Amino acid sequence: MDLPVSPLAPAARVAPVPVPGVRLATRACGVRYAARTDVLLALFDPGTTVAGVLTRSATRSAPVEWCARGLAGGRARALVVNAGNANAFTGRRGIASVEAVTCAAAAVAGCAPDAVFIASTGTIGEFLPDARITGPLPEMAAAARPDAWGEAAQAIMTTDTFPKTATRASRIGDVPVTLSGIAKGSGMIAPDMATMLAFVATDAALPPAVLRALLGPAADASFNSITVDGDTSTSDTLLLFATGQADHAPVTDPDDPALAAFRADLNALLLDLAHQVVRDGEGATRFVEIRVSGAADAGAARRIGLAIGNSPLVKTAIAGADANWGRIVMAVGKAGERADRDRLAIRIGGVPVCADGLAVPDYDEAPVAAHMQGREILIEVDVGIGDGRATVWTCDLTHGYIDINADYRS
Amino acid sequence: MDLPVSPLAPAARVAPVPVPGVRLATRACGVRYAARTDVLLALFDPGTTVAGVLTRSATRSAPVEWCARGLAGGRARALVVNAGNANAFTGRRGIASVEAVTCAAAAVAGCAPDAVFIASTGTIGEFLPDARITGPLPEMAAAARPDAWGEAAQAIMTTDTFPKTATRASRIGDVPVTLSGIAKGSGMIAPDMATMLAFVATDAALPPAVLRALLGPAADASFNSITVDGDTSTSDTLLLFATGQADHAPVTDPDDPALAAFRADLNALLLDLAHQVVRDGEGATRFVEIRVSGAADAGAARRIGLAIGNSPLVKTAIAGADANWGRIVMAVGKAGERADRDRLAIRIGGVPVCADGLAVPDYDEAPVAAHMQGREILIEVDVGIGDGRATVWTCDLTHGYIDINADYRS
């Protein structure tokens, strides 16, 4: 199934700026696809630290379990990513494949296997043809270049209709540092899974504990605040590598004021990548921002936002350009969080459509209808209980989603 | 939008047996629809008890809140149901409409308003034209008949494509009693809401506490075990009325052995009605039974079953007749319940497709493929942790669902 590029794709493609201490190589290894690159090798110079956020699925894949152990050590020298096969639900043989790939990568990187990270996405339940990956690794290592970020974003795509990249010039204190990243994900991977992968690197010099403290909240506000279809992958993986080659003053406290700009830029870069995943949502024709306020706390606000963003009734209404706020009320009600029905207020495209538990009498429907016809939809909901705020992002649910996921045999 | 009758509709329509002490009347009141009945009045003889299960939505409607208060009293003399307007998110005026309708019904029934129950489904956020209901009530009361159950099921329909009725000849001890009921719901009500209503009556003589003890578990195993799109209505209402006209020995303990047959028949009747709701799911072309075993407990099993039954990826795969068990693994993983990935076993149409955390090598795909082409799909999942079991029911997610919910303006 050849899919056209999403109508929500960013107009301009960003070429990530090389990160000192990172080299990348891609190759067409034939894991599943023909005539395209499908394996990425990233090599990190000695001294690189790492933090990550992994899927909480109870059926997570062997590669995810491997990464969980590696993250405890906090050191990284290599990353291997393949597209087309998730190596999930593959039992002992799947674990053996992970060990084969990480061992081979450790040999070419000159490090211990526990400094190698791995991610696989694609079909579930099929054994990974690991020799197709391990065989080419030495040649890939020899060919690795600092400027191959765009190729890297291409190699990890599955049903993505465009590669996802982002970059930021940042600083720690007054010292410039670079942040560059790639992501994949478009609702799910043909033919099996919704999977997001994101890999970000920086030349900042930050201990693993500081990286973790920065990454957790940034992931919550970005990748954990988007939804395409509410389904959670066995393979979701977000990794942040810091090569330590920038010459800034040592930072050991995540609350160090010298991190202010870096924190903001990391948050922005992750949000940029997460938005690109939503913009490539299967069948998506509208990008939807849902701002929730007045909740008991930020967590409650996020759960309410995700209840709205995951509701098939809300998402089909948006597909139909229908400002159907009754469905938003319903989704707030089912979220399982406190809300005051009689203080609930909803704005669509900035126009109040209901307030104080009632439709706003005679609101001007024309600007609302015009807004719903656009590509970018804004829904604001105040649930009238407290000060908790959160923003989540989603896309509409269209015939295109059914086409991709039903009219298609594995 | 005129919808064809669901291909999953029961072949034969059941005419519920009249229940001594219950009279019914319907009328075309023009609440929203033209040229069809849209209001039901049920009258119950003195001595009727009632129990109910109501939506847990935080934004539930004024009629639901009224019923919650009435259920505390446990006595019923009348029920008024309208289709076409949910009287939800209508503020003080909505409460006033409930009071107007229940007062008028109390007058014709000769009872206190708190013995009147009310349910409204349809558009959210529009004021109920209550005078169109209260005006005809005296004539409706005069015309009420014991044998109008079929008409009652018709009058409460919204986007339902067929009326939903069920009846059981039961007994308490050795004394025959009747159970008859109606339901509505088909994913949601045009243009706003997923709403299920169900009303069941019996001539058994049971105190409210016994009715409640019977109804709760029966609702959990039926209406709380089905899903069309995972969206929860502001109006869901299930009421069980007992007129007390059967001449059986008094029962005051819900564990009285004399209730064994009645309990089983009530469970079966509610399950019958609940299945009819799924069979009328918007756009549904396949009826899906999901049996979960090996969970930590029954509640965990039900939540895992609902995670599978609500997954858009599972439901679109079923729509495409694709035995895509990888998506079932994913849904088990995201359910938030304990599961052992390496002991997980899945059978489709009775055929083991994966076991012990692996695809079953070389399983015979022909019978599985044939099963997936049918109208009735059976998925069995053992999550390998404990003894908890549950069964849930759902339907597939098709272009028809998008047609109904997106290509359609309110």
mmCIF file of N, CA and C in Angstrom, chain A residues 50-126:
data_model
loop_
_atom_site.group_PDB
_atom_site.id
_atom_site.type_symbol
_atom_site.label_atom_id
_atom_site.label_comp_id
_atom_site.label_asym_id
_atom_site.label_seq_id
_atom_site.Cartn_x
_atom_site.Cartn_y
_atom_site.Cartn_z
ATOM 1 N N VAL A 50 23.067 8.329 28.571
ATOM 2 C CA VAL A 50 21.779 8.086 27.930
ATOM 3 C C VAL A 50 20.673 8.012 28.984
ATOM 4 N N ALA A 51 19.482 8.486 28.597
ATOM 5 C CA ALA A 51 18.262 8.291 29.388
ATOM 6 C C ALA A 51 17.165 7.918 28.399
ATOM 7 N N GLY A 52 16.102 7.306 28.907
ATOM 8 C CA GLY A 52 15.051 6.877 27.983
ATOM 9 C C GLY A 52 13.704 6.736 28.652
ATOM 10 N N VAL A 53 12.684 6.697 27.806
ATOM 11 C CA VAL A 53 11.317 6.407 28.244
ATOM 12 C C VAL A 53 10.818 5.273 27.350
ATOM 13 N N LEU A 54 10.318 4.213 27.988
ATOM 14 C CA LEU A 54 9.917 3.010 27.251
ATOM 15 C C LEU A 54 8.443 2.730 27.464
ATOM 16 N N THR A 55 7.834 1.986 26.528
ATOM 17 C CA THR A 55 6.428 1.623 26.654
ATOM 18 C C THR A 55 6.183 0.899 27.980
ATOM 19 N N ARG A 56 4.994 1.149 28.551
ATOM 20 C CA ARG A 56 4.612 0.441 29.773
ATOM 21 C C ARG A 56 3.794 -0.803 29.457
ATOM 22 N N SER A 57 3.712 -1.174 28.193
ATOM 23 C CA SER A 57 2.937 -2.357 27.817
ATOM 24 C C SER A 57 3.391 -3.579 28.590
ATOM 25 N N ALA A 58 2.399 -4.413 28.996
ATOM 26 C CA ALA A 58 2.726 -5.672 29.680
ATOM 27 C C ALA A 58 3.239 -6.718 28.700
ATOM 28 N N THR A 59 3.140 -6.421 27.419
ATOM 29 C CA THR A 59 3.627 -7.380 26.415
ATOM 30 C C THR A 59 4.736 -6.743 25.592
ATOM 31 N N ARG A 60 5.615 -5.980 26.257
ATOM 32 C CA ARG A 60 6.620 -5.260 25.497
ATOM 33 C C ARG A 60 7.643 -6.229 24.901
ATOM 34 N N SER A 61 8.302 -5.716 23.889
ATOM 35 C CA SER A 61 9.154 -6.570 23.064
ATOM 36 C C SER A 61 10.507 -6.813 23.713
ATOM 37 N N ALA A 62 11.214 -7.812 23.175
ATOM 38 C CA ALA A 62 12.558 -8.130 23.658
ATOM 39 C C ALA A 62 13.511 -6.943 23.520
ATOM 40 N N PRO A 63 13.489 -6.198 22.411
ATOM 41 C CA PRO A 63 14.373 -5.023 22.337
ATOM 42 C C PRO A 63 14.096 -3.994 23.434
ATOM 43 N N VAL A 64 12.808 -3.807 23.768
ATOM 44 C CA VAL A 64 12.484 -2.842 24.818
ATOM 45 C C VAL A 64 13.045 -3.323 26.159
ATOM 46 N N GLU A 65 12.922 -4.613 26.428
ATOM 47 C CA GLU A 65 13.460 -5.124 27.696
ATOM 48 C C GLU A 65 14.981 -4.969 27.751
ATOM 49 N N TRP A 66 15.629 -5.166 26.615
ATOM 50 C CA TRP A 66 17.079 -4.963 26.554
ATOM 51 C C TRP A 66 17.415 -3.500 26.888
ATOM 52 N N CYS A 67 16.706 -2.570 26.279
ATOM 53 C CA CYS A 67 16.984 -1.150 26.531
ATOM 54 C C CYS A 67 16.759 -0.796 28.002
ATOM 55 N N ALA A 68 15.725 -1.400 28.617
ATOM 56 C CA ALA A 68 15.449 -1.092 30.017
ATOM 57 C C ALA A 68 16.670 -1.413 30.882
ATOM 58 N N ARG A 69 17.308 -2.545 30.599
ATOM 59 C CA ARG A 69 18.504 -2.894 31.376
ATOM 60 C C ARG A 69 19.650 -1.938 31.087
ATOM 61 N N GLY A 70 19.835 -1.586 29.812
ATOM 62 C CA GLY A 70 20.920 -0.688 29.457
ATOM 63 C C GLY A 70 20.760 0.697 30.068
ATOM 64 N N LEU A 71 19.514 1.140 30.175
ATOM 65 C CA LEU A 71 19.285 2.482 30.729
ATOM 66 C C LEU A 71 19.696 2.558 32.194
ATOM 67 N N ALA A 72 19.634 1.435 32.880
ATOM 68 C CA ALA A 72 20.056 1.440 34.283
ATOM 69 C C ALA A 72 21.532 1.822 34.388
ATOM 70 N N GLY A 73 22.329 1.401 33.384
ATOM 71 C CA GLY A 73 23.749 1.753 33.379
ATOM 72 C C GLY A 73 23.993 3.196 32.964
ATOM 73 N N GLY A 74 23.159 3.715 32.063
ATOM 74 C CA GLY A 74 23.238 5.136 31.725
ATOM 75 C C GLY A 74 24.342 5.489 30.747
ATOM 76 N N ARG A 75 24.994 4.474 30.138
ATOM 77 C CA ARG A 75 26.087 4.733 29.189
ATOM 78 C C ARG A 75 25.726 4.157 27.833
ATOM 79 N N ALA A 76 26.095 4.842 26.762
ATOM 80 C CA ALA A 76 25.744 4.371 25.418
ATOM 81 C C ALA A 76 26.913 4.574 24.467
ATOM 82 N N ARG A 77 27.100 3.576 23.577
ATOM 83 C CA ARG A 77 28.114 3.716 22.512
ATOM 84 C C ARG A 77 27.525 3.416 21.141
ATOM 85 N N ALA A 78 26.377 2.738 21.094
ATOM 86 C CA ALA A 78 25.796 2.414 19.783
ATOM 87 C C ALA A 78 24.295 2.234 19.899
ATOM 88 N N LEU A 79 23.634 2.445 18.766
ATOM 89 C CA LEU A 79 22.189 2.220 18.658
ATOM 90 C C LEU A 79 21.937 1.544 17.317
ATOM 91 N N VAL A 80 21.153 0.467 17.349
ATOM 92 C CA VAL A 80 20.772 -0.211 16.105
ATOM 93 C C VAL A 80 19.245 -0.207 16.023
ATOM 94 N N VAL A 81 18.713 0.266 14.910
ATOM 95 C CA VAL A 81 17.263 0.318 14.721
ATOM 96 C C VAL A 81 16.935 -0.369 13.399
ATOM 97 N N ASN A 82 15.945 -1.269 13.428
ATOM 98 C CA ASN A 82 15.478 -1.810 12.153
ATOM 99 C C ASN A 82 13.995 -1.547 11.985
ATOM 100 N N ALA A 83 13.588 -1.427 10.735
ATOM 101 C CA ALA A 83 12.173 -1.274 10.378
ATOM 102 C C ALA A 83 11.689 -2.553 9.709
ATOM 103 N N GLY A 84 10.392 -2.865 9.909
ATOM 104 C CA GLY A 84 9.788 -3.991 9.191
ATOM 105 C C GLY A 84 9.538 -5.219 10.025
ATOM 106 N N ASN A 85 10.183 -5.315 11.162
ATOM 107 C CA ASN A 85 9.995 -6.475 12.047
ATOM 108 C C ASN A 85 10.172 -5.994 13.473
ATOM 109 N N ALA A 86 9.140 -6.188 14.309
ATOM 110 C CA ALA A 86 9.157 -5.646 15.668
ATOM 111 C C ALA A 86 9.882 -6.549 16.649
ATOM 112 N N ASN A 87 10.203 -7.767 16.248
ATOM 113 C CA ASN A 87 10.800 -8.741 17.173
ATOM 114 C C ASN A 87 10.028 -8.745 18.494
ATOM 115 N N ALA A 88 8.711 -8.740 18.384
ATOM 116 C CA ALA A 88 7.836 -8.768 19.566
ATOM 117 C C ALA A 88 7.052 -10.067 19.536
ATOM 118 N N PHE A 89 6.848 -10.648 20.705
ATOM 119 C CA PHE A 89 6.123 -11.905 20.836
ATOM 120 C C PHE A 89 6.854 -12.986 20.048
ATOM 121 N N THR A 90 8.162 -13.044 20.277
ATOM 122 C CA THR A 90 9.027 -13.990 19.575
ATOM 123 C C THR A 90 9.810 -14.872 20.538
ATOM 124 N N GLY A 91 9.471 -14.800 21.841
ATOM 125 C CA GLY A 91 10.004 -15.742 22.816
ATOM 126 C C GLY A 91 11.519 -15.732 22.948
ATOM 127 N N ARG A 92 12.058 -16.898 23.261
ATOM 128 C CA ARG A 92 13.502 -16.993 23.486
ATOM 129 C C ARG A 92 14.294 -16.657 22.231
ATOM 130 N N ARG A 93 13.723 -17.018 21.094
ATOM 131 C CA ARG A 93 14.457 -16.745 19.862
ATOM 132 C C ARG A 93 14.566 -15.238 19.630
ATOM 133 N N GLY A 94 13.554 -14.497 20.066
ATOM 134 C CA GLY A 94 13.609 -13.049 19.953
ATOM 135 C C GLY A 94 14.701 -12.462 20.826
ATOM 136 N N ILE A 95 14.831 -13.025 22.021
ATOM 137 C CA ILE A 95 15.902 -12.568 22.923
ATOM 138 C C ILE A 95 17.263 -12.884 22.321
ATOM 139 N N ALA A 96 17.370 -14.066 21.731
ATOM 140 C CA ALA A 96 18.643 -14.443 21.092
ATOM 141 C C ALA A 96 18.985 -13.487 19.950
ATOM 142 N N SER A 97 17.973 -13.047 19.209
ATOM 143 C CA SER A 97 18.222 -12.090 18.124
ATOM 144 C C SER A 97 18.740 -10.767 18.667
ATOM 145 N N VAL A 98 18.148 -10.317 19.771
ATOM 146 C CA VAL A 98 18.630 -9.081 20.385
ATOM 147 C C VAL A 98 20.088 -9.238 20.796
ATOM 148 N N GLU A 99 20.396 -10.388 21.378
ATOM 149 C CA GLU A 99 21.772 -10.605 21.818
ATOM 150 C C GLU A 99 22.731 -10.662 20.620
ATOM 151 N N ALA A 100 22.299 -11.259 19.543
ATOM 152 C CA ALA A 100 23.161 -11.338 18.359
ATOM 153 C C ALA A 100 23.455 -9.944 17.807
ATOM 154 N N VAL A 101 22.408 -9.133 17.703
ATOM 155 C CA VAL A 101 22.589 -7.797 17.120
ATOM 156 C C VAL A 101 23.418 -6.906 18.046
ATOM 157 N N THR A 102 23.120 -6.942 19.333
ATOM 158 C CA THR A 102 23.850 -6.064 20.242
ATOM 159 C C THR A 102 25.308 -6.494 20.367
ATOM 160 N N CYS A 103 25.566 -7.812 20.334
ATOM 161 C CA CYS A 103 26.953 -8.283 20.377
ATOM 162 C C CYS A 103 27.726 -7.816 19.154
ATOM 163 N N ALA A 104 27.103 -7.954 17.998
ATOM 164 C CA ALA A 104 27.779 -7.538 16.767
ATOM 165 C C ALA A 104 28.034 -6.039 16.769
ATOM 166 N N ALA A 105 27.058 -5.270 17.279
ATOM 167 C CA ALA A 105 27.238 -3.814 17.326
ATOM 168 C C ALA A 105 28.315 -3.441 18.340
ATOM 169 N N ALA A 106 28.365 -4.175 19.446
ATOM 170 C CA ALA A 106 29.400 -3.904 20.453
ATOM 171 C C ALA A 106 30.782 -4.130 19.848
ATOM 172 N N ALA A 107 30.892 -5.157 19.003
ATOM 173 C CA ALA A 107 32.192 -5.449 18.391
ATOM 174 C C ALA A 107 32.630 -4.306 17.477
ATOM 175 N N VAL A 108 31.714 -3.795 16.677
ATOM 176 C CA VAL A 108 32.124 -2.717 15.763
ATOM 177 C C VAL A 108 32.315 -1.391 16.496
ATOM 178 N N ALA A 109 31.589 -1.207 17.623
ATOM 179 C CA ALA A 109 31.737 0.047 18.375
ATOM 180 C C ALA A 109 32.879 -0.034 19.369
ATOM 181 N N GLY A 110 33.372 -1.232 19.641
ATOM 182 C CA GLY A 110 34.442 -1.388 20.617
ATOM 183 C C GLY A 110 33.979 -1.119 22.032
ATOM 184 N N CYS A 111 32.849 -1.691 22.383
ATOM 185 C CA CYS A 111 32.295 -1.438 23.720
ATOM 186 C C CYS A 111 31.666 -2.721 24.256
ATOM 187 N N ALA A 112 31.217 -2.669 25.496
ATOM 188 C CA ALA A 112 30.468 -3.791 26.069
ATOM 189 C C ALA A 112 29.049 -3.785 25.482
ATOM 190 N N PRO A 113 28.418 -4.989 25.383
ATOM 191 C CA PRO A 113 27.054 -5.031 24.825
ATOM 192 C C PRO A 113 26.062 -4.157 25.587
ATOM 193 N N ASP A 114 26.274 -3.957 26.893
ATOM 194 C CA ASP A 114 25.260 -3.186 27.612
ATOM 195 C C ASP A 114 25.316 -1.689 27.299
ATOM 196 N N ALA A 115 26.278 -1.279 26.462
ATOM 197 C CA ALA A 115 26.290 0.109 25.981
ATOM 198 C C ALA A 115 25.658 0.209 24.583
ATOM 199 N N VAL A 116 25.053 -0.892 24.133
ATOM 200 C CA VAL A 116 24.375 -0.888 22.831
ATOM 201 C C VAL A 116 22.863 -0.865 23.062
ATOM 202 N N PHE A 117 22.190 -0.014 22.345
ATOM 203 C CA PHE A 117 20.731 0.078 22.423
ATOM 204 C C PHE A 117 20.138 -0.389 21.100
ATOM 205 N N ILE A 118 18.885 -0.873 21.181
ATOM 206 C CA ILE A 118 18.293 -1.497 20.004
ATOM 207 C C ILE A 118 16.801 -1.194 19.980
ATOM 208 N N ALA A 119 16.270 -1.001 18.787
ATOM 209 C CA ALA A 119 14.823 -0.803 18.635
ATOM 210 C C ALA A 119 14.393 -1.440 17.325
ATOM 211 N N SER A 120 13.262 -2.145 17.374
ATOM 212 C CA SER A 120 12.741 -2.833 16.197
ATOM 213 C C SER A 120 11.254 -2.528 16.095
ATOM 214 N N THR A 121 10.785 -2.159 14.907
ATOM 215 C CA THR A 121 9.338 -1.982 14.741
ATOM 216 C C THR A 121 8.910 -2.593 13.430
ATOM 217 N N GLY A 122 7.671 -3.056 13.417
ATOM 218 C CA GLY A 122 7.129 -3.686 12.223
ATOM 219 C C GLY A 122 6.221 -4.831 12.630
ATOM 220 N N THR A 123 6.241 -5.902 11.885
ATOM 221 C CA THR A 123 5.373 -7.043 12.143
ATOM 222 C C THR A 123 5.681 -7.684 13.495
ATOM 223 N N ILE A 124 4.609 -8.087 14.172
ATOM 224 C CA ILE A 124 4.725 -8.801 15.437
ATOM 225 C C ILE A 124 4.711 -10.291 15.184
ATOM 226 N N GLY A 125 5.447 -11.018 16.019
ATOM 227 C CA GLY A 125 5.303 -12.473 16.018
ATOM 228 C C GLY A 125 6.091 -13.173 14.922
ATOM 229 N N GLU A 126 6.904 -12.427 14.193
ATOM 230 C CA GLU A 126 7.787 -13.075 13.217
ATOM 231 C C GLU A 126 9.217 -12.955 13.707
#
